[in-house]
Amino acid sequence: QVQLVESGGDSVQDGGSLRLACKVSGFTAAERNIAWYHQASGKQCEKVADISSDGVTYVGYYWKGRFTISRDNAENTVYLQMDNLKSEDAGMYYCTAVRGKPIMVALSPDCPFSGMDYWGKGTRVTFST
C-alpha cells in the first residue's frame, strides 16, 4: 500500500526548530521527486522545498537559509529541517511525490492539487506565545 505519512509538526516559539518527516511506503522515495508544501490558514498552498530523484535539492527564496530538505534512503524518508521559525511558518505541511517530471507548481489555491502521484495528509505547525 502506497502511503506518505508526515510527522513532526508541533507547537513552537519564534526562533525555534522542528524537523518534519515524510515516511514513504509502497515505493522507493529515491525513484520520485518529492516536495514539501505549506498552507497557512486561509492562504494559498506554496512550495517550500523539493528533492529530485537524483538528490538535487531546491529551497524556496523565503525559506532559504532557514529550511533544509534531505532524504534518507535507508529510512525511505524525506525530511524538512526548519530552523529560526517565524509565526508566518505556521500551518499545514504536506509532502507529495511524482515520478518522471519536475515539481513546477510554486503556488496553488489549495493542497492537494492534481498532477502529483501521491499526497500525505499533512502535519501541523503552530506557534505558542
mmCIF file of C-alpha atoms in Angstrom:
data_model
loop_
_atom_site.group_PDB
_atom_site.id
_atom_site.type_symbol
_atom_site.label_atom_id
_atom_site.label_comp_id
_atom_site.label_asym_id
_atom_site.label_seq_id
_atom_site.Cartn_x
_atom_site.Cartn_y
_atom_site.Cartn_z
ATOM 1 C CA GLN A 1 0.000 0.000 0.000
ATOM 2 C CA VAL A 2 1.378 3.363 -1.040
ATOM 3 C CA GLN A 3 1.486 5.945 1.693
ATOM 4 C CA LEU A 4 3.147 9.231 2.502
ATOM 5 C CA VAL A 5 2.914 9.932 6.213
ATOM 6 C CA GLU A 6 4.057 13.259 7.574
ATOM 7 C CA SER A 7 5.088 13.725 11.182
ATOM 8 C CA GLY A 8 6.977 16.155 13.371
ATOM 9 C CA GLY A 9 4.555 19.037 13.479
ATOM 10 C CA ASP A 10 4.302 20.670 16.889
ATOM 11 C CA SER A 11 3.806 23.921 18.733
ATOM 12 C CA VAL A 12 6.913 26.104 18.738
ATOM 13 C CA GLN A 13 8.002 29.613 19.620
ATOM 14 C CA ASP A 14 9.592 32.217 17.376
ATOM 15 C CA GLY A 15 13.152 31.197 16.589
ATOM 16 C CA GLY A 16 12.527 27.545 17.376
ATOM 17 C CA SER A 17 13.291 24.476 15.266
ATOM 18 C CA LEU A 18 11.403 21.441 14.068
ATOM 19 C CA ARG A 19 12.206 18.510 11.837
ATOM 20 C CA LEU A 20 9.358 17.206 9.740
ATOM 21 C CA ALA A 21 9.473 13.705 8.300
ATOM 22 C CA CYS A 22 7.705 12.272 5.259
ATOM 23 C CA LYS A 23 7.794 8.497 5.628
ATOM 24 C CA VAL A 24 7.294 6.758 2.292
ATOM 25 C CA SER A 25 5.898 3.261 1.965
ATOM 26 C CA GLY A 26 4.882 1.279 -1.096
ATOM 27 C CA PHE A 27 7.566 2.764 -3.328
ATOM 28 C CA THR A 28 11.181 3.900 -3.095
ATOM 29 C CA ALA A 29 11.489 7.575 -2.252
ATOM 30 C CA ALA A 30 14.588 7.896 -4.419
ATOM 31 C CA GLU A 31 12.576 6.916 -7.501
ATOM 32 C CA ARG A 32 10.385 10.017 -7.353
ATOM 33 C CA ASN A 33 10.680 13.750 -6.988
ATOM 34 C CA ILE A 34 9.314 14.771 -3.583
ATOM 35 C CA ALA A 35 8.285 18.178 -2.340
ATOM 36 C CA TRP A 36 7.067 19.873 0.824
ATOM 37 C CA TYR A 37 4.210 22.351 0.596
ATOM 38 C CA HIS A 38 2.966 24.789 3.219
ATOM 39 C CA GLN A 39 -0.560 26.093 3.609
ATOM 40 C CA ALA A 40 -1.376 28.650 6.260
ATOM 41 C CA SER A 41 -4.977 29.081 7.339
ATOM 42 C CA GLY A 42 -6.901 30.976 4.654
ATOM 43 C CA LYS A 43 -3.869 31.227 2.376
ATOM 44 C CA GLN A 44 -2.712 29.545 -0.805
ATOM 45 C CA CYS A 45 -0.578 26.430 -0.812
ATOM 46 C CA GLU A 46 3.086 27.208 -1.528
ATOM 47 C CA LYS A 47 6.033 25.022 -2.367
ATOM 48 C CA VAL A 48 8.710 25.182 0.299
ATOM 49 C CA ALA A 49 11.318 22.768 -0.994
ATOM 50 C CA ASP A 50 11.822 19.733 -3.152
ATOM 51 C CA ILE A 51 14.346 16.983 -3.753
ATOM 52 C CA SER A 52 14.696 15.233 -7.066
ATOM 53 C CA SER A 53 15.162 11.520 -7.554
ATOM 54 C CA ASP A 54 18.803 12.377 -8.333
ATOM 55 C CA GLY A 55 19.136 14.099 -4.969
ATOM 56 C CA VAL A 56 19.197 17.681 -6.255
ATOM 57 C CA THR A 57 17.540 19.973 -3.736
ATOM 58 C CA TYR A 58 15.679 23.256 -4.044
ATOM 59 C CA VAL A 59 14.523 25.548 -1.238
ATOM 60 C CA GLY A 60 12.255 28.486 -1.959
ATOM 61 C CA TYR A 61 13.581 32.018 -1.554
ATOM 62 C CA TYR A 62 11.592 32.824 1.597
ATOM 63 C CA TRP A 63 12.908 29.732 3.394
ATOM 64 C CA LYS A 64 16.452 29.620 2.031
ATOM 65 C CA GLY A 65 18.969 29.676 4.856
ATOM 66 C CA ARG A 66 16.378 28.541 7.388
ATOM 67 C CA PHE A 67 14.990 25.276 5.954
ATOM 68 C CA THR A 68 16.823 22.244 4.593
ATOM 69 C CA ILE A 69 15.398 19.281 2.713
ATOM 70 C CA SER A 70 17.107 15.901 2.747
ATOM 71 C CA ARG A 71 16.411 12.262 2.053
ATOM 72 C CA ASP A 72 17.429 9.168 3.985
ATOM 73 C CA ASN A 73 17.350 6.296 1.533
ATOM 74 C CA ALA A 74 17.777 3.661 4.248
ATOM 75 C CA GLU A 75 14.743 5.037 6.087
ATOM 76 C CA ASN A 76 12.856 5.786 2.850
ATOM 77 C CA THR A 77 12.049 9.150 4.362
ATOM 78 C CA VAL A 78 12.340 12.779 3.271
ATOM 79 C CA TYR A 79 12.994 15.361 5.954
ATOM 80 C CA LEU A 80 12.405 19.081 6.244
ATOM 81 C CA GLN A 81 14.641 20.680 8.859
ATOM 82 C CA MET A 82 13.141 24.002 9.870
ATOM 83 C CA ASP A 83 15.235 26.451 11.880
ATOM 84 C CA ASN A 84 14.654 30.019 13.035
ATOM 85 C CA LEU A 85 10.924 29.510 12.698
ATOM 86 C CA LYS A 86 8.673 32.547 12.343
ATOM 87 C CA SER A 87 4.992 32.904 13.067
ATOM 88 C CA GLU A 88 4.318 33.066 9.309
ATOM 89 C CA ASP A 89 5.573 29.456 9.093
ATOM 90 C CA ALA A 90 2.513 28.210 10.986
ATOM 91 C CA GLY A 91 0.118 25.977 9.088
ATOM 92 C CA MET A 92 -0.134 22.590 7.491
ATOM 93 C CA TYR A 93 2.842 20.974 5.804
ATOM 94 C CA TYR A 94 2.241 18.346 3.131
ATOM 95 C CA CYS A 95 4.600 16.095 1.254
ATOM 96 C CA THR A 96 3.873 14.974 -2.258
ATOM 97 C CA ALA A 97 5.605 12.789 -4.814
ATOM 98 C CA VAL A 98 5.673 12.472 -8.575
ATOM 99 C CA ARG A 99 7.662 10.287 -10.925
ATOM 100 C CA GLY A 100 9.332 11.415 -14.089
ATOM 101 C CA LYS A 101 8.727 15.158 -14.080
ATOM 102 C CA PRO A 102 9.911 18.146 -12.061
ATOM 103 C CA ILE A 103 7.595 19.669 -9.460
ATOM 104 C CA MET A 104 6.890 23.046 -11.032
ATOM 105 C CA VAL A 105 3.854 24.267 -9.087
ATOM 106 C CA ALA A 106 5.069 27.041 -6.788
ATOM 107 C CA LEU A 107 1.646 28.257 -5.689
ATOM 108 C CA SER A 108 -1.794 26.663 -5.738
ATOM 109 C CA PRO A 109 -5.152 27.754 -4.320
ATOM 110 C CA ASP A 110 -5.249 24.607 -2.241
ATOM 111 C CA CYS A 111 -3.417 21.419 -1.346
ATOM 112 C CA PRO A 112 -3.616 18.722 -2.505
ATOM 113 C CA PHE A 113 -3.778 19.588 -6.180
ATOM 114 C CA SER A 114 -3.880 17.370 -9.246
ATOM 115 C CA GLY A 115 -0.936 16.215 -11.286
ATOM 116 C CA MET A 116 1.022 14.562 -8.493
ATOM 117 C CA ASP A 117 1.189 10.820 -7.882
ATOM 118 C CA TYR A 118 0.714 10.809 -4.118
ATOM 119 C CA TRP A 119 -0.007 13.139 -1.203
ATOM 120 C CA GLY A 120 0.245 12.785 2.529
ATOM 121 C CA LYS A 121 -2.422 14.074 4.900
ATOM 122 C CA GLY A 122 -0.168 16.725 6.396
ATOM 123 C CA THR A 123 1.302 17.689 9.724
ATOM 124 C CA ARG A 124 0.512 20.928 11.565
ATOM 125 C CA VAL A 125 2.898 23.544 12.923
ATOM 126 C CA THR A 126 1.538 26.052 15.416
ATOM 127 C CA PHE A 127 3.083 28.860 17.409
ATOM 128 C CA SER A 128 2.874 29.440 21.108
ATOM 129 C CA THR A 129 3.477 32.786 22.760
#
